[in-house]
Amino acid sequence: MITIDKSGCKPFANEQQINSYMDKALKGFDTLESGSGAGNDFIGWNHLPSTITKEVMDEYKDVVSRWQAMNIDTVVVIGIGGSYLGAKAAISALGHNFTAKLSNKGMHILFAGSNMSEDYLAELTDVIEDRNTACVVISKSGTTTEPAVAFRIVKQYIEQKYGMEESAERIVAVTDRNRGALKSLATAQGYTTFVIEDNIGGRYSVLTPVGLLAIALAGYDIDAMVRGAQEAEKVCSERSESNPSIQYAALRNMLYDAGYKTEILVNYNPRLLYVSEWWKQLFGESEGKDGKGIFPASVTNTTDLHSMGQYIQEGERTLFETVLHVASCRREMLIPFDKDNLDNLNYLAGRRVEECNEAAMNATIIAHIDGGVPQIKVEIPSMDEFNLGWLFYFFEKACGISGYVLGVNPFNQPGVEAYKKNMFALLGKPGYEELAAELKKRL
Ligand code: PA5
């Protein structure tokens, strides 16, 4: 269960203001639940967890078993934006800080297709050279250039190494049911294919094959993750002021309207870096449109207290923070006693490192409130599959509600097309000749 602590907003807003935004968030919730809002053909994620059956989960597990039987140790997961960030967030958050090997019994997941860096792809081939490799390629549209380029390279590599017939056993496609180049290619080559339903956009798709297949291949318990999401769906579907997704949507919109235009998601565990990246995409792509939207940023503390801390404490006062607090950590590490005490740290001897981390968090929250930065605290009991499933669903629900409070369509991303058109023109894609001529004059 996730809880929201709004006490860090109180110095900046009175009860009446908070209540009036709770009313707005309840209306946003109604719009989402009734399916009457903009983008309502993309809310298939809203009551998805409760419809996930054992049969669906078994299909993901079948791929895991098949590839385990082939001794596959490395899987290249290809996708960009919503087609990779959920899996990347989960695998980073659940894994080991230093090595994939120690973290689980699953396969080593390498991500590709989320950038256009030649070095990145060349170095990927260095890594997979001596590995027993398979590939999951994920693209809802099936036409996105970054993953398509990466897939062409990885596909050829796998085909040359293992032969055409075996390659079909080593490649799985996750894409649209009927449309797109990836769908045609997968059908022609006979790849196992999973469908991303039409009514679920990329950034809301972590609990579909887009996220769950890669997470299962990495060795994590996707049943527990879905159970967490199912519990979250139940709690976050209550039309009540105690619903944490309604509370969060209310508080962030209240702060935005009061001039706090940037929200910083704060964590105190480097494992959560990609949870922040996933959250930034979810909220940034959902709300940043029509000249509006909270700018989503993130920091990982205490690291960033020594880089961004100065700005947050004393820079332009348009920031608020949402602290993602994980109440317990997985390991215990005590600070040792030192008989010489030359570093003067014996006052901490015998105490847990996490106690220092908590003290840093509480000290920072108070300092930032004093510096004029409102604080929302989102607390989860621990970072495991169940609670991560909870967190994913909670943020998705809050984002849908929040977008409606803001007055935008939280489920489209028209602005993403602008760079794509220009890139196609500059690369000489047929059909873009006129735009190419125009752009070249500007370069
Ligand atoms: O959230 C979204 O819809 C986007 O970020 C997409 O996931 C991203 O652009 C990748 O698209 P596709 O899966 O069609 O390749």
XYZ file of C-alpha atoms and ligand atoms in Angstrom:
458
model
C 0.000 0.000 0.000
C 1.250 3.444 -0.902
C 0.671 6.376 1.384
C 0.854 10.072 0.600
C 2.141 12.524 3.181
C 0.987 16.038 2.388
C 2.356 17.725 5.506
C 5.199 19.231 3.435
C 2.621 21.143 1.355
C 0.922 22.708 4.368
C 3.298 25.650 4.786
C 2.412 26.570 1.195
C -1.351 25.979 1.041
C -4.262 26.102 3.450
C -6.804 23.296 4.018
C -9.359 25.070 1.854
C -6.990 25.178 -1.138
C -6.083 21.528 -0.660
C -9.776 20.583 -0.431
C -10.698 22.493 -3.550
C -8.050 20.563 -5.525
C -9.287 17.313 -4.015
C -12.646 18.182 -5.597
C -10.962 18.818 -8.940
C -9.095 15.517 -8.703
C -12.336 13.679 -7.886
C -13.793 15.168 -11.082
C -10.687 14.079 -13.015
C -11.149 10.604 -11.541
C -14.802 10.581 -12.703
C -13.733 11.586 -16.216
C -11.227 8.759 -16.326
C -13.530 6.126 -14.827
C -16.491 7.056 -17.011
C -14.337 7.021 -20.133
C -15.738 10.390 -21.127
C -12.485 12.354 -21.405
C -10.102 13.177 -24.244
C -8.099 10.162 -25.362
C -10.683 7.757 -23.939
C -9.787 5.179 -26.584
C -6.408 4.786 -24.801
C -7.519 3.836 -21.308
C -7.218 0.077 -21.682
C -4.530 0.156 -18.961
C -6.982 1.518 -16.369
C -8.608 -1.759 -15.416
C -6.007 -3.998 -17.007
C -4.422 -5.646 -13.908
C -7.653 -7.336 -12.785
C -8.056 -8.877 -16.248
C -4.601 -10.465 -16.459
C -5.165 -14.213 -16.427
C -2.925 -17.157 -15.578
C -3.010 -18.110 -19.277
C -1.543 -14.731 -20.232
C 1.203 -15.043 -17.608
C 1.936 -18.611 -18.743
C 2.655 -17.359 -22.253
C 5.468 -15.162 -20.911
C 6.746 -17.989 -18.724
C 6.762 -20.335 -21.736
C 9.274 -18.070 -23.473
C 11.389 -18.060 -20.296
C 11.326 -21.879 -20.097
C 12.051 -22.312 -23.796
C 15.051 -19.998 -23.665
C 16.269 -21.535 -20.401
C 16.203 -24.929 -22.147
C 18.372 -23.400 -24.911
C 20.791 -22.106 -22.216
C 20.294 -18.545 -23.403
C 22.128 -16.269 -20.981
C 21.674 -12.849 -22.596
C 18.607 -11.154 -24.058
C 18.796 -7.923 -26.035
C 15.562 -6.046 -25.378
C 14.980 -3.495 -28.125
C 12.577 -0.570 -27.676
C 12.357 3.145 -26.943
C 10.231 5.350 -24.637
C 7.285 3.423 -23.246
C 8.505 0.338 -25.065
C 11.527 -0.053 -22.784
C 11.460 2.238 -19.743
C 9.090 0.102 -17.621
C 11.204 -3.043 -17.977
C 14.412 -1.058 -17.488
C 12.978 0.571 -14.349
C 11.855 -2.760 -12.885
C 15.055 -4.648 -13.657
C 17.198 -1.840 -12.208
C 15.009 -1.369 -9.124
C 14.836 -5.075 -8.299
C 18.408 -5.920 -9.194
C 21.848 -5.654 -7.659
C 23.580 -2.274 -7.641
C 26.800 -3.591 -9.122
C 26.219 -6.690 -11.195
C 23.379 -8.397 -12.999
C 24.973 -11.760 -12.230
C 24.567 -11.649 -8.464
C 21.059 -10.309 -8.545
C 18.970 -13.205 -9.769
C 18.808 -16.493 -11.574
C 17.426 -14.926 -14.740
C 18.977 -13.955 -18.007
C 21.152 -10.907 -18.418
C 19.072 -8.192 -20.085
C 20.795 -5.657 -22.346
C 18.712 -2.773 -23.664
C 19.114 -1.333 -27.157
C 17.116 0.767 -29.589
C 16.590 3.645 -27.184
C 19.227 5.847 -28.804
C 20.947 6.358 -32.162
C 24.499 6.097 -30.921
C 26.769 4.112 -33.232
C 29.220 3.472 -30.388
C 26.428 2.043 -28.242
C 25.407 -0.485 -30.894
C 28.985 -1.385 -31.783
C 29.767 -1.976 -28.102
C 26.612 -4.072 -27.770
C 27.982 -6.438 -30.403
C 31.260 -6.632 -28.411
C 29.296 -7.800 -25.369
C 27.077 -10.366 -27.065
C 29.938 -11.885 -29.061
C 30.678 -14.645 -26.568
C 27.171 -14.917 -25.113
C 24.287 -17.212 -25.972
C 21.935 -14.490 -27.163
C 18.232 -13.994 -27.862
C 16.261 -10.845 -28.621
C 12.901 -9.296 -27.728
C 11.993 -6.451 -30.078
C 9.221 -4.146 -28.879
C 7.507 -1.480 -30.948
C 3.804 -0.775 -30.845
C 3.806 1.169 -34.093
C 6.403 -1.164 -35.532
C 7.901 1.763 -37.415
C 9.988 3.711 -34.870
C 13.419 4.325 -36.377
C 15.668 3.850 -33.319
C 14.469 0.328 -32.434
C 14.118 -0.596 -36.119
C 17.786 0.250 -36.784
C 18.955 -1.595 -33.659
C 16.815 -4.606 -34.548
C 18.154 -4.803 -38.090
C 21.685 -4.980 -36.652
C 20.897 -7.485 -33.869
C 18.732 -9.626 -36.169
C 21.516 -9.928 -38.759
C 24.001 -10.699 -36.017
C 21.795 -13.488 -34.623
C 21.035 -14.862 -38.099
C 24.716 -14.997 -39.027
C 25.677 -16.640 -35.752
C 22.863 -19.171 -35.358
C 21.369 -19.574 -38.881
C 17.975 -18.491 -40.136
C 15.954 -21.377 -38.733
C 17.290 -21.120 -35.184
C 17.026 -17.327 -35.263
C 13.259 -17.600 -35.419
C 13.484 -19.438 -32.082
C 15.651 -16.702 -30.605
C 13.603 -13.663 -31.555
C 10.288 -12.579 -30.037
C 8.351 -9.557 -31.288
C 5.963 -7.431 -29.217
C 3.887 -5.218 -31.472
C 0.484 -4.255 -32.848
C -2.035 -7.002 -33.619
C -2.277 -6.152 -37.330
C -0.298 -3.083 -38.372
C 3.288 -1.962 -38.862
C 6.509 -3.163 -40.437
C 7.484 -5.182 -37.348
C 4.215 -7.127 -37.452
C 4.745 -8.002 -41.154
C 8.367 -8.957 -40.518
C 7.486 -11.118 -37.492
C 4.784 -12.940 -39.456
C 7.083 -13.508 -42.424
C 9.893 -14.859 -40.218
C 7.660 -16.918 -37.939
C 8.645 -15.190 -34.670
C 6.654 -15.747 -31.503
C 4.634 -12.548 -31.243
C 2.866 -10.790 -28.375
C 0.248 -8.131 -28.974
C 0.122 -4.611 -27.536
C -3.559 -3.780 -27.532
C -4.705 -0.697 -29.442
C -6.170 0.920 -26.333
C -2.899 0.981 -24.332
C -0.273 3.634 -25.107
C 3.442 2.924 -24.704
C 4.004 4.752 -21.429
C 1.060 2.948 -19.794
C 2.178 -0.486 -21.017
C 4.571 -1.813 -18.356
C 1.997 -4.372 -17.167
C 1.579 -5.823 -20.676
C 4.076 -7.998 -22.592
C 6.000 -4.769 -23.221
C 7.248 -4.841 -19.626
C 6.342 -8.200 -18.150
C 8.136 -10.431 -20.664
C 11.543 -8.811 -20.160
C 11.036 -8.662 -16.378
C 10.217 -12.411 -16.344
C 13.269 -13.175 -18.505
C 15.407 -11.287 -15.986
C 14.198 -13.760 -13.354
C 11.755 -11.627 -11.380
C 8.388 -12.699 -10.011
C 5.864 -11.210 -12.425
C 2.974 -12.892 -10.575
C 3.819 -10.838 -7.475
C 4.148 -7.708 -9.601
C 0.704 -8.220 -11.118
C -0.760 -8.978 -7.671
C 0.613 -5.640 -6.462
C -0.891 -3.863 -9.464
C -4.226 -5.606 -8.864
C -4.297 -4.418 -5.258
C -3.389 -0.911 -6.437
C -6.183 -1.027 -9.027
C -8.668 -1.841 -6.264
C -7.469 0.905 -3.910
C -7.000 3.524 -6.640
C -10.431 2.833 -8.127
C -12.237 3.994 -4.997
C -13.923 7.346 -5.400
C -12.590 8.682 -2.164
C -10.323 11.354 -0.758
C -8.237 8.597 0.778
C -7.398 7.241 -2.689
C -3.643 7.986 -2.995
C -3.819 8.549 -6.772
C -6.492 11.224 -6.260
C -4.470 12.819 -3.441
C -1.289 12.955 -5.517
C -3.077 14.347 -8.588
C -4.724 17.007 -6.401
C -1.549 18.153 -4.652
C 0.612 18.419 -7.758
C -2.033 20.409 -9.667
C -2.541 22.694 -6.697
C 1.185 23.406 -6.578
C 1.393 23.885 -10.351
C -1.394 26.469 -10.293
C 0.387 28.235 -7.424
C 3.466 28.726 -9.650
C 5.487 25.608 -8.862
C 6.090 24.545 -12.452
C 8.774 21.877 -11.989
C 8.315 18.677 -10.021
C 11.421 16.830 -8.913
C 11.015 13.145 -8.084
C 13.504 12.483 -5.304
C 14.847 9.083 -4.345
C 17.448 7.987 -1.822
C 18.543 4.793 -3.553
C 20.504 4.712 -6.831
C 18.581 1.603 -7.860
C 15.571 3.847 -8.427
C 17.211 5.978 -11.123
C 15.212 4.327 -13.898
C 11.975 4.383 -11.917
C 12.466 8.149 -12.111
C 13.169 7.951 -15.841
C 9.966 5.916 -16.333
C 8.008 8.413 -14.198
C 9.443 11.365 -16.172
C 8.314 9.864 -19.455
C 4.885 8.986 -18.057
C 4.157 12.467 -16.747
C 6.169 14.473 -19.288
C 4.598 12.894 -22.355
C 1.146 12.809 -20.786
C 0.952 16.384 -19.523
C 3.399 18.503 -21.513
C 1.164 19.847 -24.265
C -1.061 22.768 -25.253
C 1.494 25.127 -23.670
C 0.913 23.566 -20.256
C 2.309 20.939 -17.932
C 4.513 20.388 -14.912
C 8.113 19.785 -16.019
C 9.152 16.432 -14.518
C 12.732 16.241 -13.270
C 14.493 13.891 -10.879
C 17.365 13.593 -8.455
C 19.011 10.673 -6.698
C 20.104 11.634 -3.203
C 22.232 11.974 -1.320
C 24.398 12.056 -4.509
C 22.550 15.002 -6.039
C 22.493 17.008 -2.814
C 26.086 17.684 -3.796
C 25.183 18.834 -7.305
C 21.551 19.954 -7.600
C 21.098 20.570 -3.874
C 22.271 24.171 -4.073
C 19.765 25.064 -6.792
C 16.907 23.300 -5.051
C 17.674 25.062 -1.765
C 18.199 28.574 -3.131
C 17.544 28.819 -6.874
C 14.410 30.039 -8.647
C 11.380 29.262 -6.466
C 9.307 27.368 -9.009
C 10.116 23.866 -7.787
C 8.337 21.309 -5.714
C 9.562 17.859 -4.759
C 7.920 14.466 -4.558
C 10.010 12.249 -2.330
C 9.707 8.562 -3.160
C 10.457 6.961 0.172
C 11.074 3.220 0.342
C 10.495 2.423 4.016
C 12.810 -0.569 4.315
C 15.972 -1.665 2.570
C 16.967 -5.206 1.659
C 20.347 -5.486 3.297
C 21.841 -4.534 6.638
C 25.173 -2.738 6.917
C 26.387 -1.388 10.247
C 28.936 1.380 10.623
C 31.904 -0.171 12.465
C 33.522 1.062 15.690
C 37.085 2.305 15.240
C 39.300 2.433 18.315
C 41.324 5.420 17.037
C 38.260 7.391 15.877
C 40.460 9.657 13.779
C 37.481 10.407 11.529
C 35.313 11.302 14.595
C 32.617 8.918 13.411
C 32.316 6.776 16.529
C 29.059 8.521 17.389
C 27.627 6.501 14.474
C 29.305 3.200 15.390
C 26.902 0.251 15.508
C 24.170 2.164 13.667
C 22.796 1.250 10.269
C 23.845 3.155 7.149
C 20.146 3.403 6.316
C 19.610 5.363 9.534
C 21.968 7.995 8.100
C 20.099 7.870 4.794
C 16.776 8.459 6.614
C 18.303 11.303 8.614
C 19.565 12.839 5.368
C 16.093 12.548 3.850
C 14.311 14.112 6.822
C 16.952 16.833 7.141
C 16.601 17.643 3.449
C 12.807 17.747 3.518
C 12.884 20.269 6.364
C 15.666 22.333 4.754
C 13.832 22.439 1.435
C 10.534 23.441 3.058
C 12.444 26.230 4.815
C 13.936 27.156 1.426
C 10.479 27.474 -0.154
C 10.172 24.089 -1.870
C 6.874 22.289 -1.146
C 7.171 18.571 -0.454
C 4.922 15.612 -1.209
C 6.022 12.267 0.211
C 5.031 9.010 -1.490
C 5.904 6.077 0.733
C 6.093 2.405 -0.217
C 6.952 -0.340 2.280
C 9.793 -1.946 0.284
C 11.175 -2.279 -3.208
C 10.058 -5.726 -4.321
C 7.944 -7.019 -7.179
C 4.622 -6.595 -5.354
C 5.267 -3.019 -4.305
C 6.748 -2.062 -7.654
C 3.602 -3.350 -9.389
C 1.650 -1.194 -6.928
C 3.804 1.829 -7.661
C 3.565 1.470 -11.447
C -0.214 1.295 -11.371
C -0.504 4.104 -8.807
C 1.541 6.510 -10.935
C -0.347 5.574 -14.111
C -3.685 6.207 -12.419
C -2.518 9.456 -10.845
C -1.191 10.590 -14.230
C -4.491 9.943 -16.008
C -6.403 11.842 -13.306
C -3.829 14.632 -13.140
C -3.896 15.178 -16.915
C -7.645 15.652 -16.796
C -7.346 18.118 -13.888
C -4.771 20.024 -15.956
C -7.136 20.005 -18.922
C -5.102 18.038 -21.468
C -5.435 14.703 -23.222
C -3.055 12.581 -21.104
C -2.932 9.781 -23.654
C -1.584 11.307 -26.864
C 1.877 12.619 -27.782
C 1.473 14.732 -30.938
C 4.675 16.680 -30.244
C 6.897 13.612 -30.606
C 6.232 13.605 -34.375
C 8.004 16.936 -35.059
C 11.571 15.654 -34.718
C 10.693 12.408 -36.488
C 9.498 14.224 -39.629
C 12.631 16.377 -39.703
C 14.885 13.359 -39.159
C 13.226 11.414 -41.990
C 13.685 14.418 -44.268
C 17.351 14.840 -43.337
C 18.005 11.128 -43.836
C 16.438 11.241 -47.322
C 13.395 9.057 -46.650
C 11.267 8.952 -49.818
C 8.272 11.304 -49.570
C 10.096 13.950 -47.497
C 11.974 15.723 -50.343
C 10.288 19.118 -49.949
C 10.837 19.273 -46.200
C 14.446 18.122 -46.712
C 15.134 21.064 -49.039
C 13.609 23.499 -46.517
C 15.570 22.096 -43.564
C 18.871 22.024 -45.420
C 18.625 25.792 -45.963
C 18.424 26.167 -42.180
C 21.426 24.031 -41.330
O 4.553 6.401 -24.649
C 4.601 6.321 -25.864
O 3.598 6.080 -26.541
C 5.923 6.473 -26.592
O 6.949 6.798 -25.714
C 6.285 5.193 -27.306
O 6.337 4.145 -26.371
C 7.616 5.319 -28.030
O 7.593 6.398 -28.904
C 7.924 4.043 -28.803
O 6.933 3.790 -29.748
P 6.783 2.385 -30.441
O 6.488 1.370 -29.409
O 5.649 2.554 -31.394
O 8.074 2.075 -31.148
